mmCIF file of C-alpha atoms and ligand atoms in Angstrom:
data_model
loop_
_atom_site.group_PDB
_atom_site.id
_atom_site.type_symbol
_atom_site.label_atom_id
_atom_site.label_comp_id
_atom_site.label_asym_id
_atom_site.label_seq_id
_atom_site.Cartn_x
_atom_site.Cartn_y
_atom_site.Cartn_z
ATOM 1 C CA UNK X 1020 0.000 0.000 0.000
ATOM 2 C CA UNK X 1021 1.116 3.511 -0.760
ATOM 3 C CA UNK X 1022 1.362 4.572 2.888
ATOM 4 C CA UNK X 1023 4.147 2.038 3.418
ATOM 5 C CA UNK X 1024 6.401 4.205 1.269
ATOM 6 C CA UNK X 1025 5.631 7.239 3.366
ATOM 7 C CA UNK X 1026 7.493 8.293 6.434
ATOM 8 C CA UNK X 1027 6.382 6.898 9.749
ATOM 9 C CA UNK X 1028 5.608 9.902 11.931
ATOM 10 C CA UNK X 1029 4.393 8.483 15.228
ATOM 11 C CA UNK X 1030 5.182 4.972 16.322
ATOM 12 C CA UNK X 1031 3.708 3.461 19.452
ATOM 13 C CA UNK X 1032 5.834 0.385 19.947
ATOM 14 C CA UNK X 1033 4.918 -2.594 22.153
ATOM 15 C CA UNK X 1034 3.615 -0.472 24.968
ATOM 16 C CA UNK X 1035 1.992 -1.462 28.222
ATOM 17 C CA UNK X 1036 -0.274 1.044 29.940
ATOM 18 C CA UNK X 1037 -1.772 0.426 33.358
ATOM 19 C CA UNK X 1038 -3.739 2.608 35.715
ATOM 20 C CA UNK X 1039 -2.815 1.087 39.067
ATOM 21 C CA UNK X 1040 -3.678 -2.582 38.540
ATOM 22 C CA UNK X 1041 -6.091 -1.915 35.667
ATOM 23 C CA UNK X 1042 -4.193 -2.928 32.534
ATOM 24 C CA UNK X 1043 -5.545 -0.882 29.625
ATOM 25 C CA UNK X 1044 -2.999 -1.694 26.901
ATOM 26 C CA UNK X 1045 -0.684 -4.734 26.732
ATOM 27 C CA UNK X 1046 2.005 -5.005 24.060
ATOM 28 C CA UNK X 1047 0.126 -2.480 21.924
ATOM 29 C CA UNK X 1048 1.649 -1.110 18.711
ATOM 30 C CA UNK X 1049 0.379 1.390 16.156
ATOM 31 C CA UNK X 1050 2.154 3.533 13.573
ATOM 32 C CA UNK X 1051 0.881 6.644 11.846
ATOM 33 C CA UNK X 1052 2.301 7.583 8.446
ATOM 34 C CA UNK X 1053 2.681 10.954 6.789
ATOM 35 C CA UNK X 1054 -0.539 12.240 5.212
ATOM 36 C CA UNK X 1055 -2.625 9.403 6.590
ATOM 37 C CA UNK X 1056 -6.029 9.666 8.276
ATOM 38 C CA UNK X 1057 -6.341 6.909 10.878
ATOM 39 C CA UNK X 1058 -9.714 6.501 12.529
ATOM 40 C CA UNK X 1059 -9.956 4.581 15.788
ATOM 41 C CA UNK X 1060 -13.358 3.164 16.684
ATOM 42 C CA UNK X 1061 -14.467 0.848 19.442
ATOM 43 C CA UNK X 1062 -16.676 0.534 22.498
ATOM 44 C CA UNK X 1063 -16.465 2.937 25.411
ATOM 45 C CA UNK X 1064 -13.617 2.200 27.812
ATOM 46 C CA UNK X 1065 -11.551 0.176 25.310
ATOM 47 C CA UNK X 1066 -8.594 2.577 25.466
ATOM 48 C CA UNK X 1067 -9.081 5.019 22.559
ATOM 49 C CA UNK X 1068 -8.452 8.213 24.560
ATOM 50 C CA UNK X 1069 -5.530 6.600 26.347
ATOM 51 C CA UNK X 1070 -3.843 5.873 23.000
ATOM 52 C CA UNK X 1071 -4.277 9.472 21.810
ATOM 53 C CA UNK X 1072 -2.899 10.833 25.081
ATOM 54 C CA UNK X 1073 0.103 8.514 24.814
ATOM 55 C CA UNK X 1074 0.712 9.738 21.244
ATOM 56 C CA UNK X 1075 0.718 13.294 22.543
ATOM 57 C CA UNK X 1076 3.145 12.587 25.389
ATOM 58 C CA UNK X 1077 0.454 13.230 27.991
ATOM 59 C CA UNK X 1078 0.450 9.770 29.572
ATOM 60 C CA UNK X 1079 3.276 7.869 31.247
ATOM 61 C CA UNK X 1080 3.656 4.263 30.045
ATOM 62 C CA UNK X 1081 5.036 1.244 31.859
ATOM 63 C CA UNK X 1082 6.681 -0.612 28.959
ATOM 64 C CA UNK X 1083 7.597 -0.027 25.333
ATOM 65 C CA UNK X 1084 8.308 3.271 23.628
ATOM 66 C CA UNK X 1085 6.845 6.062 21.547
ATOM 67 C CA UNK X 1086 8.909 7.504 18.722
ATOM 68 C CA UNK X 1087 8.317 10.654 16.742
ATOM 69 C CA UNK X 1088 9.952 10.580 13.291
ATOM 70 C CA UNK X 1089 12.262 7.900 14.651
ATOM 71 C CA UNK X 1090 13.256 9.863 17.723
ATOM 72 C CA UNK X 1091 12.357 8.379 21.077
ATOM 73 C CA UNK X 1092 9.969 10.413 23.209
ATOM 74 C CA UNK X 1093 11.215 9.894 26.733
ATOM 75 C CA UNK X 1094 10.015 11.488 29.941
ATOM 76 C CA UNK X 1095 12.403 14.414 29.606
ATOM 77 C CA UNK X 1096 10.899 17.851 29.399
ATOM 78 C CA UNK X 1097 12.498 18.849 26.081
ATOM 79 C CA UNK X 1098 11.241 15.760 24.341
ATOM 80 C CA UNK X 1099 7.703 16.101 25.744
ATOM 81 C CA UNK X 1100 7.543 19.783 24.826
ATOM 82 C CA UNK X 1101 8.657 18.964 21.294
ATOM 83 C CA UNK X 1102 6.023 16.297 20.766
ATOM 84 C CA UNK X 1103 3.245 18.514 22.121
ATOM 85 C CA UNK X 1104 4.239 21.192 19.648
ATOM 86 C CA UNK X 1105 4.254 18.765 16.729
ATOM 87 C CA UNK X 1106 1.164 16.832 17.731
ATOM 88 C CA UNK X 1107 -1.944 18.959 18.244
ATOM 89 C CA UNK X 1108 -4.898 17.584 20.130
ATOM 90 C CA UNK X 1109 -8.562 18.575 20.147
ATOM 91 C CA UNK X 1110 -10.810 17.339 22.938
ATOM 92 C CA UNK X 1111 -14.536 16.841 23.350
ATOM 93 C CA UNK X 1112 -14.612 19.581 25.971
ATOM 94 C CA UNK X 1113 -12.947 22.391 23.883
ATOM 95 C CA UNK X 1114 -10.688 23.487 26.770
ATOM 96 C CA UNK X 1115 -10.902 27.191 25.873
ATOM 97 C CA UNK X 1116 -9.953 29.821 28.457
ATOM 98 C CA UNK X 1117 -13.266 31.404 29.527
ATOM 99 C CA UNK X 1118 -11.811 34.796 30.462
ATOM 100 C CA UNK X 1119 -9.989 35.260 27.153
ATOM 101 C CA UNK X 1120 -11.483 36.281 23.830
ATOM 102 C CA UNK X 1121 -11.571 33.888 20.892
ATOM 103 C CA UNK X 1122 -8.613 35.627 19.239
ATOM 104 C CA UNK X 1123 -6.644 35.598 22.515
ATOM 105 C CA UNK X 1124 -7.375 31.909 22.964
ATOM 106 C CA UNK X 1125 -5.994 31.148 19.499
ATOM 107 C CA UNK X 1126 -2.920 33.396 19.849
ATOM 108 C CA UNK X 1127 -1.869 32.361 23.344
ATOM 109 C CA UNK X 1128 0.293 29.280 22.725
ATOM 110 C CA UNK X 1129 1.953 30.402 19.463
ATOM 111 C CA UNK X 1130 3.048 33.643 21.165
ATOM 112 C CA UNK X 1131 3.872 32.357 24.664
ATOM 113 C CA UNK X 1132 5.111 28.831 23.976
ATOM 114 C CA UNK X 1133 6.477 29.129 20.445
ATOM 115 C CA UNK X 1134 7.635 32.738 20.962
ATOM 116 C CA UNK X 1135 6.437 33.740 17.526
ATOM 117 C CA UNK X 1136 5.920 37.273 16.338
ATOM 118 C CA UNK X 1137 2.614 38.585 17.690
ATOM 119 C CA UNK X 1138 1.608 40.413 14.533
ATOM 120 C CA UNK X 1139 2.272 37.433 12.312
ATOM 121 C CA UNK X 1140 0.375 35.106 14.674
ATOM 122 C CA UNK X 1141 -2.571 37.492 14.748
ATOM 123 C CA UNK X 1142 -2.765 37.578 10.952
ATOM 124 C CA UNK X 1143 -2.708 33.819 10.767
ATOM 125 C CA UNK X 1144 -5.263 33.440 13.579
ATOM 126 C CA UNK X 1145 -7.651 35.781 11.777
ATOM 127 C CA UNK X 1146 -7.216 33.895 8.508
ATOM 128 C CA UNK X 1147 -7.882 30.563 10.201
ATOM 129 C CA UNK X 1148 -10.948 31.918 12.017
ATOM 130 C CA UNK X 1149 -12.251 33.207 8.685
ATOM 131 C CA UNK X 1150 -11.654 29.807 7.136
ATOM 132 C CA UNK X 1151 -14.002 28.152 9.665
ATOM 133 C CA UNK X 1152 -16.565 30.950 9.347
ATOM 134 C CA UNK X 1153 -15.828 32.651 12.669
ATOM 135 C CA UNK X 1154 -14.043 35.866 11.693
ATOM 136 C CA UNK X 1155 -16.713 38.010 13.310
ATOM 137 C CA UNK X 1156 -16.405 36.162 16.635
ATOM 138 C CA UNK X 1157 -12.790 37.146 17.262
ATOM 139 C CA UNK X 1158 -13.612 39.500 20.132
ATOM 140 C CA UNK X 1159 -16.327 37.339 21.688
ATOM 141 C CA UNK X 1160 -15.798 35.148 24.732
ATOM 142 C CA UNK X 1161 -16.258 31.369 24.670
ATOM 143 C CA UNK X 1162 -19.546 31.560 26.645
ATOM 144 C CA UNK X 1163 -21.030 33.646 23.819
ATOM 145 C CA UNK X 1164 -20.461 30.861 21.280
ATOM 146 C CA UNK X 1165 -22.403 27.684 20.523
ATOM 147 C CA UNK X 1166 -20.767 24.311 21.110
ATOM 148 C CA UNK X 1167 -20.088 23.875 17.405
ATOM 149 C CA UNK X 1168 -18.481 27.306 17.198
ATOM 150 C CA UNK X 1169 -16.335 26.624 20.268
ATOM 151 C CA UNK X 1170 -15.150 23.363 18.778
ATOM 152 C CA UNK X 1171 -14.200 25.114 15.514
ATOM 153 C CA UNK X 1172 -12.194 27.617 17.597
ATOM 154 C CA UNK X 1173 -10.462 24.709 19.358
ATOM 155 C CA UNK X 1174 -9.485 23.294 15.954
ATOM 156 C CA UNK X 1175 -8.182 26.693 14.820
ATOM 157 C CA UNK X 1176 -6.195 27.004 18.029
ATOM 158 C CA UNK X 1177 -4.557 23.637 17.348
ATOM 159 C CA UNK X 1178 -3.848 24.560 13.692
ATOM 160 C CA UNK X 1179 -2.247 27.858 14.635
ATOM 161 C CA UNK X 1180 0.564 25.867 16.327
ATOM 162 C CA UNK X 1181 1.471 24.346 12.912
ATOM 163 C CA UNK X 1182 1.261 20.761 14.139
ATOM 164 C CA UNK X 1183 2.445 17.931 11.893
ATOM 165 C CA UNK X 1184 -0.204 15.609 13.281
ATOM 166 C CA UNK X 1185 -3.657 16.346 14.680
ATOM 167 C CA UNK X 1186 -5.421 14.103 17.168
ATOM 168 C CA UNK X 1187 -9.191 14.391 17.591
ATOM 169 C CA UNK X 1188 -10.864 12.747 20.574
ATOM 170 C CA UNK X 1189 -14.629 12.485 20.050
ATOM 171 C CA UNK X 1190 -14.794 16.170 19.209
ATOM 172 C CA UNK X 1191 -18.483 16.105 18.282
ATOM 173 C CA UNK X 1192 -19.701 13.891 21.128
ATOM 174 C CA UNK X 1193 -20.990 16.803 23.222
ATOM 175 C CA UNK X 1194 -22.626 18.676 20.339
ATOM 176 C CA UNK X 1195 -26.246 18.957 19.305
ATOM 177 C CA UNK X 1196 -26.821 17.062 16.043
ATOM 178 C CA UNK X 1197 -27.163 20.195 13.915
ATOM 179 C CA UNK X 1198 -23.714 21.363 15.024
ATOM 180 C CA UNK X 1199 -21.938 18.098 14.355
ATOM 181 C CA UNK X 1200 -21.760 18.660 10.621
ATOM 182 C CA UNK X 1201 -20.148 22.112 10.751
ATOM 183 C CA UNK X 1202 -17.302 20.656 12.816
ATOM 184 C CA UNK X 1203 -16.893 17.504 10.733
ATOM 185 C CA UNK X 1204 -16.760 19.611 7.531
ATOM 186 C CA UNK X 1205 -13.727 21.442 8.911
ATOM 187 C CA UNK X 1206 -11.983 18.143 9.690
ATOM 188 C CA UNK X 1207 -12.850 16.794 6.224
ATOM 189 C CA UNK X 1208 -11.314 19.879 4.627
ATOM 190 C CA UNK X 1209 -8.096 19.246 6.577
ATOM 191 C CA UNK X 1210 -8.048 15.653 5.322
ATOM 192 C CA UNK X 1211 -8.384 16.905 1.739
ATOM 193 C CA UNK X 1212 -5.320 19.088 2.311
ATOM 194 C CA UNK X 1213 -3.366 15.989 3.273
ATOM 195 C CA UNK X 1214 -3.035 16.630 7.015
ATOM 196 C CA UNK X 1215 -1.941 13.655 9.068
ATOM 197 C CA UNK X 1216 -4.664 12.901 11.576
ATOM 198 C CA UNK X 1217 -5.751 10.343 14.124
ATOM 199 C CA UNK X 1218 -9.459 10.560 14.828
ATOM 200 C CA UNK X 1219 -11.516 8.871 17.519
ATOM 201 C CA UNK X 1220 -15.196 9.135 16.699
ATOM 202 C CA UNK X 1221 -18.594 7.488 17.032
ATOM 203 C CA UNK X 1222 -19.818 9.163 13.838
ATOM 204 C CA UNK X 1223 -19.669 6.124 11.604
ATOM 205 C CA UNK X 1224 -20.677 7.803 8.319
ATOM 206 C CA UNK X 1225 -17.983 10.411 8.897
ATOM 207 C CA UNK X 1226 -15.442 7.726 9.826
ATOM 208 C CA UNK X 1227 -16.179 5.879 6.605
ATOM 209 C CA UNK X 1228 -15.886 9.051 4.530
ATOM 210 C CA UNK X 1229 -12.615 10.268 6.008
ATOM 211 C CA UNK X 1230 -10.550 7.217 6.988
ATOM 212 C CA UNK X 1231 -7.613 5.895 5.005
ATOM 213 C CA UNK X 1232 -7.290 3.229 7.675
ATOM 214 C CA UNK X 1233 -9.719 2.125 10.376
ATOM 215 C CA UNK X 1234 -8.557 0.571 13.623
ATOM 216 C CA UNK X 1235 -11.234 -1.301 15.544
ATOM 217 C CA UNK X 1236 -10.202 -1.532 19.142
ATOM 218 C CA UNK X 1237 -11.711 -3.863 21.703
ATOM 219 C CA UNK X 1238 -10.432 -4.117 25.274
ATOM 220 C CA UNK X 1239 -7.085 -2.551 24.419
ATOM 221 C CA UNK X 1240 -6.402 -4.824 21.426
ATOM 222 C CA UNK X 1241 -6.588 -4.150 17.708
ATOM 223 C CA UNK X 1242 -9.402 -6.528 16.841
ATOM 224 C CA UNK X 1243 -9.572 -5.555 13.193
ATOM 225 C CA UNK X 1244 -7.786 -3.149 10.872
ATOM 226 C CA UNK X 1245 -8.397 -2.197 7.262
ATOM 227 C CA UNK X 1246 -9.419 0.449 4.768
ATOM 228 C CA UNK X 1247 -12.741 2.211 5.321
ATOM 229 C CA UNK X 1248 -14.260 0.052 2.600
ATOM 230 C CA UNK X 1249 -12.956 -3.175 4.153
ATOM 231 C CA UNK X 1250 -14.023 -2.347 7.693
ATOM 232 C CA UNK X 1251 -17.425 -0.786 7.071
ATOM 233 C CA UNK X 1252 -18.539 -2.853 4.067
ATOM 234 C CA UNK X 1253 -16.839 -6.189 4.772
ATOM 235 C CA UNK X 1254 -16.087 -6.480 8.495
ATOM 236 C CA UNK X 1255 -14.463 -9.835 9.244
ATOM 237 C CA UNK X 1256 -14.712 -10.427 12.986
ATOM 238 C CA UNK X 1257 -17.941 -11.077 14.878
ATOM 239 C CA UNK X 1258 -17.034 -8.296 17.323
ATOM 240 C CA UNK X 1259 -16.700 -5.776 14.514
ATOM 241 C CA UNK X 1260 -20.015 -6.851 12.995
ATOM 242 C CA UNK X 1261 -21.736 -6.566 16.372
ATOM 243 C CA UNK X 1262 -20.171 -3.171 16.974
ATOM 244 C CA UNK X 1263 -21.283 -1.823 13.588
ATOM 245 C CA UNK X 1264 -24.757 -3.262 14.093
ATOM 246 C CA UNK X 1265 -25.130 -1.278 17.291
ATOM 247 C CA UNK X 1266 -25.290 1.864 15.124
ATOM 248 C CA UNK X 1267 -28.206 0.726 12.992
ATOM 249 C CA UNK X 1268 -31.883 0.454 13.850
ATOM 250 C CA UNK X 1269 -34.378 -2.054 12.582
ATOM 251 C CA UNK X 1270 -38.089 -1.411 12.593
ATOM 252 C CA UNK X 1271 -39.705 -4.094 14.676
HETATM 253 P P1 ADP V 1261 -12.154 5.136 25.688
HETATM 254 O O1 ADP V 1261 -11.602 6.455 25.290
HETATM 255 O O2 ADP V 1261 -12.020 4.083 24.630
HETATM 256 O O3 ADP V 1261 -13.561 5.229 26.178
HETATM 257 P P2 ADP V 1261 -10.207 5.304 27.823
HETATM 258 O O4 ADP V 1261 -8.899 5.308 27.129
HETATM 259 O O5 ADP V 1261 -10.722 6.586 28.322
HETATM 260 O O6 ADP V 1261 -11.292 4.567 26.903
HETATM 261 O O7 ADP V 1261 -10.133 4.324 29.069
HETATM 262 C C1 ADP V 1261 -9.621 2.996 28.993
HETATM 263 C C2 ADP V 1261 -9.642 2.387 30.385
HETATM 264 O O8 ADP V 1261 -8.745 3.098 31.237
HETATM 265 C C3 ADP V 1261 -10.980 2.411 31.072
HETATM 266 O O9 ADP V 1261 -11.107 1.221 31.809
HETATM 267 C C4 ADP V 1261 -10.887 3.584 32.006
HETATM 268 O O10 ADP V 1261 -11.699 3.421 33.125
HETATM 269 C C5 ADP V 1261 -9.419 3.610 32.383
HETATM 270 N N1 ADP V 1261 -8.917 4.968 32.634
HETATM 271 C C6 ADP V 1261 -8.852 5.981 31.749
HETATM 272 N N2 ADP V 1261 -8.303 7.072 32.281
HETATM 273 C C7 ADP V 1261 -8.003 6.746 33.563
HETATM 274 C C8 ADP V 1261 -7.401 7.462 34.663
HETATM 275 N N3 ADP V 1261 -6.988 8.734 34.521
HETATM 276 N N4 ADP V 1261 -7.264 6.808 35.826
HETATM 277 C C9 ADP V 1261 -7.658 5.521 35.975
HETATM 278 N N5 ADP V 1261 -8.221 4.796 34.990
HETATM 279 C C10 ADP V 1261 -8.400 5.392 33.795
HETATM 280 MG MG1 MG V 1262 -12.470 8.327 25.224
#
């Protein structure tokens, strides 16, 4: 497959992750290649968020290693800071600062953490806000925005850091149905540009439309893996079939 020729960006290699004596991942491995959109699906509690947090250097692991473009991400501050700059993450809960305006929220990390020129960051922030249809909200506060608007701001804030990989953890799970689409459209447009992304979602139609590769996770194991067509149209395992069936309704 074409992605095999591409550079491996993030590699999670034979890791073990436990929370006290609860073992979430055992000997788990997953690689993400340049330009690829990997979608992780699976039942609640199977370890999806844990994997994203490990990829972003947010979670200590007990065994194995994470590498970023071949370089080991260890516990040292420099290495963690580097991976967080390169790997942007968007959460279900937006995580915007309530007492800062939308523009301030977007500009904060590029100016304070990346020490970039304020004027240049502002120009880029305004362009990105315009791209997601929120130019006129730049001076508003998060509480004045709808959930869908806040989530688009959170995506812009991640983009403004120029990440090489974006991780999305159920970013539409808290939204009213009519706001889901406006957020998913933004993520689809990033996929069309060739952004490398890892997406955890329960929106199966979206997952099918956007994924180059689908990972079906069950109890911390990769139960099935394939293209969107393979996984959604021709699932192989019983678990995958059951899982996909739980999203459809039959009239009794
Ligand atoms: P998912 O995102 O697939 O719903 P998670 O990665 O959040 O699953 O959780 C996987 C398992 O790890 C669950 O059993 C959950 O209870 C446990 N877990 C997650 N975060 C923590 C934490 N901070 N402390 C203790 N256990 C946790
Ligand atoms: Mg989760």
